Amino acid sequence: MGEITDFDSLRRAMAENGEQPEGPARNARAEQLLLEAERLDIPLAVIEALGHQLKVYNYSSEKAKMFVPFARLLRMWDERPEDFDEYETHSLHWVFKWVSAGMLDQPHVPLASVEKWLGEMEHRYRLAGHSARAVRSAEFSVAAHVGDLERAERAFGAWLAADRDTMADCHACELHGQGWWRAERGRDAEALALWAPVLEGEYTCAHEPHTVLASSLVPLLRLDRLEEARAHHLRGFRLVRSMESMRGAYADHVEFCALTGNEARGLELLAERPAYFTDEGHPHSRLEFLSVVVLLMERLSELGLAGQRVPGPPGREWTAGELAEHARAQALALAARFDERNGTSYVGERARARMAQQPLVERLPLGVRAARPASAAPAPGVTDRAAAQEAVEPDLTVLVAEARRLSDTLQPLAVEAWARVARLAEEAEGVELEARDRAEIADHEAIGLGPAGADTFERAAELYARAGDPGEALAARARAAYVRALGGEIDEALAAVADPYDRVLALYAEGGTGVPQAAGVLMGRARILMRRVHEAEGEVVDEAILAAAEAAVRELLALVDGRTGNDVRLAARVAEGHAMLAELATHSGNPEAGAELFARAAAEFLETGLPWFAVEYEARLAGLAHQLGDMGEAERALRAALEHGGPYLEAVGRAQLYLQLAEVVGGRGEAEEAAEHALEAAHWADEAGAGPTLGAWARHQLGGFLVRQGRWAEAAEVLESALAELTVETHGDGAVVQTQWWLGDCLSELGEHRDAAERRLQAAETARHWPEQHDHATLAHLAAESLGQAGLRTEADQAYTRAGELWRDLGNVHGLVRSLRARAWLALRTEDGTDAARELMASAVAECADAFGSADDDEARLRLVSELGHTHRQFGDLLARSAAEDADDDSIRAALDEALSQMAEAVTVFAALGEGAVHARTGAELAAGWLETDLGRPAAAATRARAVLRAYADAGDDASAADTGGGEEGEDETARARRAEAEQLLQAAEEQKDR
């Protein structure tokens, strides 16, 4: 922090402070600088320091402090207007708007004072000759704030009708205010149409598109434009996150989370800004913030989470219920102060309405990590239906019949239905279920227990036997054996199923049981033998194991095929049998047959009316089709699996299917659709509790698809979220490096060059240990670019030097040459760096020449010639730039002559490449022509201009074609620009001749 000794050092200090982050530290420095300005005894210095103080207060949470410096400025203007220069005169009138809005946001300032100030503003603007546009805009703000809708509409119309002048807000801010009013009046589509130029980057300023993105969230949700709402949240929150003065916009993002099922992310946002609960410098934005805190906390309470710990005002721990009560009291007290000041109830009504909003979307996945808070509320789908059944007055006979119908037709709710029968039978007095009913209850209880259900299946077998169904008893014993195999006891399971197998075949042959019971035993045995195949997965499977399993499956199919009739269970046995044969074919090295059989099994389940059973085999089919290169079939199967899974598909399965579909769709270049599927994958992974594993991978993929679309801010949010959970151990170092690489690209595009450099250096450090070093070299080079753009020249030079060494080791002369050129430009920007810059650029030329001599094919030589041409061109530009720094005329002329020599070399090199390098050649030719004029050689300059015009003499037809939609428009645009510049050069040369 330099000492303030004169006006220039004060201005530098104010400029430096203006670049600091918003907040108390910057404000305190502005106050100190005002004291320093007063010591200089220069009126304009004090005026500028007061203006600087006013600005930093306005862009902070201490807005209430700006009235004092403004009053002082106004007094100085009234006493000695001649002390103000043109800029400070303009600034004084400009900040009238800030003060007007600032008074409105402070409930202790009487409304009469606000109205008086509005009149003062109008008077002074009229005296200064300014338009009434800014005054009418301020009047509109007053009327809208107090709820005087008739006056607000009049002022709004007068605002738009008045001429724009230098006192009008920038286009971006005006459009925000105009769109905000339309949204307030329920005209969301009109608001968004007005905001479009700001959202698309046509108009921007220090606080736009920040506030437009925030204000657009609820209108987009109300219009069901959910994808845009998601994108605006990710993009907009990134802009306001670090800006202390944007509490109101920050509140809009918290509100969005509360209205879209993203309560957990809303809590994360609150945790990032604890001071927002208590900062009192801007009461109106505090009211907005507290109102949405109430909204979020009430939402959590509705989910049964009133007792959950949440971030709140510092100094104590809070539950959602406690914070809701506290924030509501604080917000309503603030609103009451505004209403008392305004003489209306409008502010309080709006605050209450905001707190009472209901979600507009049950769940809008964002792609960033934030697991949904656990809720006592039932999940949609299957559990909703089960809960609805529980609400019906029970009739045990009816319930048994319904449970049996569900189990006989293999419906997903069969296990739950039999559990309900068991529960109600136990609760009812004097009710004794028949043995058959108790057998089926035990059977389905065992199904629900999975590998732990063997003993329960054995109990079911005993009950079936008592009920007079020996065949089903044997089938239950076979099921018990199978679940033992699931626990890894395969040999024991085979021994256990041997007796039921022999007995059921004998019983079936005697007519003592039917096909369904026999098929149940045969299926159990086949499943156990398939487990033996699965246990050998990844190894060479013994032919005898494969043969035994196949024989068991074919025995099952021989028994059942043609005998299914209307029995859904038997039809399902056939389909599962074909799926087993598909697995065996795959294990036998015949994936084509496996794919065909999986497709057949899935189709049979669909024909039987059991689409949820088809899902597993459609997923397996997708994997095989992918392996076989049939991406169309893989995509079809994945879409079918998602469709057929319906509400019965578990969250983790849904996540896996969406992730596979994203990869397939992304592989055919459809990045936008692929991003949608990756987003769904991330959401369902979080729902399944697999956020740190599968979810992180899905976010990694989603970020990549967003990068491919150039959606840099959204991608950065998603990739940063992914990096928080990606690990080398779980996901591999390749995924971590690629995520950091993509994130570095995003941050670079967003102008966050220091952070981009950090991410690229992190990735390079990991890649440093890889056997193949191309990625390491590329990342080191990219990191150097970011360091240079961040103004860290020494660090950038070191990184370029390292990249150059890596390129040399790899034999990549193009990377080496580009690193040398970049270092040359960095050197030129340092004191006494001209000689070093020349040496580096000369080294780049030499490297090109050396590599050309050793190139062993024509294509490589052509690429090297092109690289040499660009190096000569940059060398010429560098020398011309260095000449401008020299004070001596002779040295300037010598430098320009040397620059011209390099440009001439570039022209010669590019000419050797023919028509393919015409634009590069003409660009160098024009640069050389301008150097000729600088050296006082108009004839030579004119010759070069004419050479460019000749080069494009035949390009007129192409340009015309481009105007009607034909040809390469970008190239034709270049040709037109080159011709125009050549005409300018020719005219300049002719004028120079005439002097």
PDB file of C-alpha atoms in Angstrom, residues 308-477:
ATOM      1  CA  GLN A 308     -33.022 -30.404  11.489  1.00  0.00           C
ATOM      2  CA  ARG A 309     -29.937 -28.273  12.240  1.00  0.00           C
ATOM      3  CA  VAL A 310     -29.649 -25.375   9.792  1.00  0.00           C
ATOM      4  CA  PRO A 311     -27.294 -22.423   9.247  1.00  0.00           C
ATOM      5  CA  GLY A 312     -28.568 -19.191  10.801  1.00  0.00           C
ATOM      6  CA  PRO A 313     -27.450 -15.977  12.489  1.00  0.00           C
ATOM      7  CA  PRO A 314     -24.055 -16.393  14.217  1.00  0.00           C
ATOM      8  CA  GLY A 315     -23.858 -17.005  17.924  1.00  0.00           C
ATOM      9  CA  ARG A 316     -26.028 -20.089  18.436  1.00  0.00           C
ATOM     10  CA  GLU A 317     -27.269 -23.288  16.825  1.00  0.00           C
ATOM     11  CA  TRP A 318     -30.589 -23.308  14.995  1.00  0.00           C
ATOM     12  CA  THR A 319     -33.205 -25.833  13.941  1.00  0.00           C
ATOM     13  CA  ALA A 320     -35.384 -25.219  10.913  1.00  0.00           C
ATOM     14  CA  GLY A 321     -38.417 -24.595  13.108  1.00  0.00           C
ATOM     15  CA  GLU A 322     -36.575 -22.149  15.354  1.00  0.00           C
ATOM     16  CA  LEU A 323     -35.077 -20.234  12.436  1.00  0.00           C
ATOM     17  CA  ALA A 324     -38.450 -20.022  10.705  1.00  0.00           C
ATOM     18  CA  GLU A 325     -39.966 -18.399  13.785  1.00  0.00           C
ATOM     19  CA  HIS A 326     -37.011 -16.052  14.310  1.00  0.00           C
ATOM     20  CA  ALA A 327     -36.731 -14.969  10.663  1.00  0.00           C
ATOM     21  CA  ARG A 328     -40.501 -14.450  10.373  1.00  0.00           C
ATOM     22  CA  ALA A 329     -40.525 -12.170  13.428  1.00  0.00           C
ATOM     23  CA  GLN A 330     -37.542 -10.191  12.130  1.00  0.00           C
ATOM     24  CA  ALA A 331     -38.950  -9.890   8.609  1.00  0.00           C
ATOM     25  CA  LEU A 332     -42.416  -8.830   9.699  1.00  0.00           C
ATOM     26  CA  ALA A 333     -40.963  -6.277  12.102  1.00  0.00           C
ATOM     27  CA  LEU A 334     -38.945  -4.783   9.242  1.00  0.00           C
ATOM     28  CA  ALA A 335     -41.965  -4.831   6.931  1.00  0.00           C
ATOM     29  CA  ALA A 336     -44.030  -3.093   9.610  1.00  0.00           C
ATOM     30  CA  ARG A 337     -41.446  -0.306   9.805  1.00  0.00           C
ATOM     31  CA  PHE A 338     -41.654   0.213   6.049  1.00  0.00           C
ATOM     32  CA  ASP A 339     -45.460   0.148   6.094  1.00  0.00           C
ATOM     33  CA  GLU A 340     -45.599   2.616   8.976  1.00  0.00           C
ATOM     34  CA  ARG A 341     -43.277   4.931   7.072  1.00  0.00           C
ATOM     35  CA  ASN A 342     -45.237   4.484   3.814  1.00  0.00           C
ATOM     36  CA  GLY A 343     -48.736   4.674   5.269  1.00  0.00           C
ATOM     37  CA  THR A 344     -49.745   1.463   3.425  1.00  0.00           C
ATOM     38  CA  SER A 345     -49.696  -2.273   4.119  1.00  0.00           C
ATOM     39  CA  TYR A 346     -48.109  -3.144   0.765  1.00  0.00           C
ATOM     40  CA  VAL A 347     -44.606  -4.155   1.883  1.00  0.00           C
ATOM     41  CA  GLY A 348     -45.940  -6.446   4.619  1.00  0.00           C
ATOM     42  CA  GLU A 349     -48.445  -8.072   2.234  1.00  0.00           C
ATOM     43  CA  ARG A 350     -45.725  -8.814  -0.293  1.00  0.00           C
ATOM     44  CA  ALA A 351     -43.424 -10.243   2.392  1.00  0.00           C
ATOM     45  CA  ARG A 352     -46.180 -12.533   3.723  1.00  0.00           C
ATOM     46  CA  ALA A 353     -47.055 -13.662   0.198  1.00  0.00           C
ATOM     47  CA  ARG A 354     -43.425 -14.495  -0.495  1.00  0.00           C
ATOM     48  CA  MET A 355     -43.123 -16.514   2.702  1.00  0.00           C
ATOM     49  CA  ALA A 356     -46.306 -18.458   1.926  1.00  0.00           C
ATOM     50  CA  GLN A 357     -45.395 -19.641  -1.571  1.00  0.00           C
ATOM     51  CA  GLN A 358     -45.810 -23.294  -2.443  1.00  0.00           C
ATOM     52  CA  PRO A 359     -43.250 -25.222  -4.525  1.00  0.00           C
ATOM     53  CA  LEU A 360     -43.628 -24.647  -8.256  1.00  0.00           C
ATOM     54  CA  VAL A 361     -41.750 -27.844  -9.128  1.00  0.00           C
ATOM     55  CA  GLU A 362     -41.590 -30.948  -6.961  1.00  0.00           C
ATOM     56  CA  ARG A 363     -37.947 -31.564  -7.871  1.00  0.00           C
ATOM     57  CA  LEU A 364     -35.781 -29.764 -10.429  1.00  0.00           C
ATOM     58  CA  PRO A 365     -32.376 -31.474 -10.698  1.00  0.00           C
ATOM     59  CA  LEU A 366     -29.532 -28.963 -10.921  1.00  0.00           C
ATOM     60  CA  GLY A 367     -26.558 -31.221 -11.573  1.00  0.00           C
ATOM     61  CA  VAL A 368     -24.612 -29.939  -8.560  1.00  0.00           C
ATOM     62  CA  ARG A 369     -24.249 -32.074  -5.458  1.00  0.00           C
ATOM     63  CA  ALA A 370     -26.858 -31.531  -2.767  1.00  0.00           C
ATOM     64  CA  ALA A 371     -28.596 -34.602  -1.376  1.00  0.00           C
ATOM     65  CA  ARG A 372     -32.262 -34.067  -0.641  1.00  0.00           C
ATOM     66  CA  PRO A 373     -32.961 -33.850   3.099  1.00  0.00           C
ATOM     67  CA  ALA A 374     -34.427 -37.066   4.463  1.00  0.00           C
ATOM     68  CA  SER A 375     -38.173 -36.731   4.770  1.00  0.00           C
ATOM     69  CA  ALA A 376     -40.892 -38.582   6.551  1.00  0.00           C
ATOM     70  CA  ALA A 377     -43.116 -37.973   3.521  1.00  0.00           C
ATOM     71  CA  PRO A 378     -43.603 -41.018   1.245  1.00  0.00           C
ATOM     72  CA  ALA A 379     -41.738 -41.053  -2.043  1.00  0.00           C
ATOM     73  CA  PRO A 380     -43.805 -40.928  -5.240  1.00  0.00           C
ATOM     74  CA  GLY A 381     -44.716 -44.086  -7.148  1.00  0.00           C
ATOM     75  CA  VAL A 382     -44.893 -47.442  -5.462  1.00  0.00           C
ATOM     76  CA  THR A 383     -44.945 -46.151  -1.904  1.00  0.00           C
ATOM     77  CA  ASP A 384     -47.779 -43.773  -2.715  1.00  0.00           C
ATOM     78  CA  ARG A 385     -49.878 -46.672  -3.884  1.00  0.00           C
ATOM     79  CA  ALA A 386     -48.990 -48.776  -0.855  1.00  0.00           C
ATOM     80  CA  ALA A 387     -49.919 -45.898   1.431  1.00  0.00           C
ATOM     81  CA  ALA A 388     -53.228 -45.500  -0.383  1.00  0.00           C
ATOM     82  CA  GLN A 389     -53.979 -49.173   0.247  1.00  0.00           C
ATOM     83  CA  GLU A 390     -53.165 -48.773   3.941  1.00  0.00           C
ATOM     84  CA  ALA A 391     -55.771 -46.017   4.159  1.00  0.00           C
ATOM     85  CA  VAL A 392     -58.579 -48.372   3.064  1.00  0.00           C
ATOM     86  CA  GLU A 393     -60.613 -50.058   5.810  1.00  0.00           C
ATOM     87  CA  PRO A 394     -59.192 -53.615   5.899  1.00  0.00           C
ATOM     88  CA  ASP A 395     -61.197 -56.753   5.078  1.00  0.00           C
ATOM     89  CA  LEU A 396     -58.939 -59.767   5.591  1.00  0.00           C
ATOM     90  CA  THR A 397     -60.674 -61.977   3.036  1.00  0.00           C
ATOM     91  CA  VAL A 398     -60.441 -59.279   0.417  1.00  0.00           C
ATOM     92  CA  LEU A 399     -56.828 -58.571   1.310  1.00  0.00           C
ATOM     93  CA  VAL A 400     -55.820 -62.227   0.981  1.00  0.00           C
ATOM     94  CA  ALA A 401     -57.503 -62.446  -2.416  1.00  0.00           C
ATOM     95  CA  GLU A 402     -55.775 -59.284  -3.604  1.00  0.00           C
ATOM     96  CA  ALA A 403     -52.386 -60.423  -2.295  1.00  0.00           C
ATOM     97  CA  ARG A 404     -52.796 -63.764  -4.061  1.00  0.00           C
ATOM     98  CA  ARG A 405     -53.753 -62.012  -7.300  1.00  0.00           C
ATOM     99  CA  LEU A 406     -50.657 -59.830  -7.092  1.00  0.00           C
ATOM    100  CA  SER A 407     -48.335 -62.775  -6.394  1.00  0.00           C
ATOM    101  CA  ASP A 408     -49.886 -65.018  -9.049  1.00  0.00           C
ATOM    102  CA  THR A 409     -49.379 -62.284 -11.653  1.00  0.00           C
ATOM    103  CA  LEU A 410     -45.897 -61.305 -10.353  1.00  0.00           C
ATOM    104  CA  GLN A 411     -46.856 -57.717  -9.531  1.00  0.00           C
ATOM    105  CA  PRO A 412     -44.286 -55.518  -7.752  1.00  0.00           C
ATOM    106  CA  LEU A 413     -46.424 -54.941  -4.654  1.00  0.00           C
ATOM    107  CA  ALA A 414     -47.008 -58.622  -3.849  1.00  0.00           C
ATOM    108  CA  VAL A 415     -44.487 -58.757  -0.993  1.00  0.00           C
ATOM    109  CA  GLU A 416     -45.997 -55.641   0.630  1.00  0.00           C
ATOM    110  CA  ALA A 417     -49.526 -57.011   0.184  1.00  0.00           C
ATOM    111  CA  TRP A 418     -48.757 -60.302   1.976  1.00  0.00           C
ATOM    112  CA  ALA A 419     -46.973 -58.392   4.737  1.00  0.00           C
ATOM    113  CA  ARG A 420     -50.121 -56.362   5.255  1.00  0.00           C
ATOM    114  CA  VAL A 421     -52.196 -59.557   5.434  1.00  0.00           C
ATOM    115  CA  ALA A 422     -49.829 -60.898   8.104  1.00  0.00           C
ATOM    116  CA  ARG A 423     -49.945 -57.685  10.095  1.00  0.00           C
ATOM    117  CA  LEU A 424     -53.731 -57.432  10.088  1.00  0.00           C
ATOM    118  CA  ALA A 425     -54.196 -61.124  10.899  1.00  0.00           C
ATOM    119  CA  GLU A 426     -51.941 -60.723  13.897  1.00  0.00           C
ATOM    120  CA  GLU A 427     -53.851 -57.670  15.093  1.00  0.00           C
ATOM    121  CA  ALA A 428     -57.323 -59.228  14.609  1.00  0.00           C
ATOM    122  CA  GLU A 429     -58.718 -61.241  17.518  1.00  0.00           C
ATOM    123  CA  GLY A 430     -59.943 -64.796  16.933  1.00  0.00           C
ATOM    124  CA  VAL A 431     -58.656 -64.971  13.345  1.00  0.00           C
ATOM    125  CA  GLU A 432     -56.747 -68.095  12.280  1.00  0.00           C
ATOM    126  CA  LEU A 433     -55.375 -68.077   8.750  1.00  0.00           C
ATOM    127  CA  GLU A 434     -55.345 -71.288   6.753  1.00  0.00           C
ATOM    128  CA  ALA A 435     -52.048 -73.091   6.264  1.00  0.00           C
ATOM    129  CA  ARG A 436     -51.956 -72.108   2.598  1.00  0.00           C
ATOM    130  CA  ASP A 437     -52.289 -68.429   3.488  1.00  0.00           C
ATOM    131  CA  ARG A 438     -49.599 -68.701   6.141  1.00  0.00           C
ATOM    132  CA  ALA A 439     -47.354 -70.520   3.656  1.00  0.00           C
ATOM    133  CA  GLU A 440     -47.654 -67.714   1.133  1.00  0.00           C
ATOM    134  CA  ILE A 441     -47.048 -65.112   3.845  1.00  0.00           C
ATOM    135  CA  ALA A 442     -43.813 -66.883   4.828  1.00  0.00           C
ATOM    136  CA  ASP A 443     -42.844 -67.360   1.180  1.00  0.00           C
ATOM    137  CA  HIS A 444     -43.128 -63.623   0.448  1.00  0.00           C
ATOM    138  CA  GLU A 445     -41.503 -62.658   3.708  1.00  0.00           C
ATOM    139  CA  ALA A 446     -38.507 -64.725   2.639  1.00  0.00           C
ATOM    140  CA  ILE A 447     -38.454 -63.006  -0.754  1.00  0.00           C
ATOM    141  CA  GLY A 448     -38.192 -59.664   1.035  1.00  0.00           C
ATOM    142  CA  LEU A 449     -35.266 -60.917   3.139  1.00  0.00           C
ATOM    143  CA  GLY A 450     -33.055 -61.730   0.145  1.00  0.00           C
ATOM    144  CA  PRO A 451     -29.946 -63.842   0.995  1.00  0.00           C
ATOM    145  CA  ALA A 452     -31.060 -64.002   4.646  1.00  0.00           C
ATOM    146  CA  GLY A 453     -34.349 -65.676   3.793  1.00  0.00           C
ATOM    147  CA  ALA A 454     -33.337 -69.374   3.622  1.00  0.00           C
ATOM    148  CA  ASP A 455     -34.823 -70.398   6.968  1.00  0.00           C
ATOM    149  CA  THR A 456     -38.058 -68.556   6.198  1.00  0.00           C
ATOM    150  CA  PHE A 457     -38.348 -70.378   2.869  1.00  0.00           C
ATOM    151  CA  GLU A 458     -37.920 -73.658   4.761  1.00  0.00           C
ATOM    152  CA  ARG A 459     -40.757 -72.620   7.079  1.00  0.00           C
ATOM    153  CA  ALA A 460     -42.879 -71.824   4.022  1.00  0.00           C
ATOM    154  CA  ALA A 461     -42.095 -75.311   2.648  1.00  0.00           C
ATOM    155  CA  GLU A 462     -43.409 -76.911   5.843  1.00  0.00           C
ATOM    156  CA  LEU A 463     -46.611 -74.879   5.635  1.00  0.00           C
ATOM    157  CA  TYR A 464     -47.150 -75.760   1.961  1.00  0.00           C
ATOM    158  CA  ALA A 465     -46.765 -79.419   2.878  1.00  0.00           C
ATOM    159  CA  ARG A 466     -49.367 -79.061   5.648  1.00  0.00           C
ATOM    160  CA  ALA A 467     -51.652 -77.344   3.161  1.00  0.00           C
ATOM    161  CA  GLY A 468     -51.460 -80.413   0.923  1.00  0.00           C
ATOM    162  CA  ASP A 469     -49.236 -78.979  -1.796  1.00  0.00           C
ATOM    163  CA  PRO A 470     -46.045 -81.087  -1.817  1.00  0.00           C
ATOM    164  CA  GLY A 471     -44.917 -79.677  -5.169  1.00  0.00           C
ATOM    165  CA  GLU A 472     -44.938 -76.091  -3.907  1.00  0.00           C
ATOM    166  CA  ALA A 473     -43.204 -77.252  -0.735  1.00  0.00           C
ATOM    167  CA  LEU A 474     -40.374 -78.641  -2.870  1.00  0.00           C
ATOM    168  CA  ALA A 475     -40.270 -75.380  -4.871  1.00  0.00           C
ATOM    169  CA  ALA A 476     -39.948 -73.410  -1.624  1.00  0.00           C
ATOM    170  CA  ARG A 477     -37.044 -75.655  -0.555  1.00  0.00           C
TER     171      ARG A 477
END
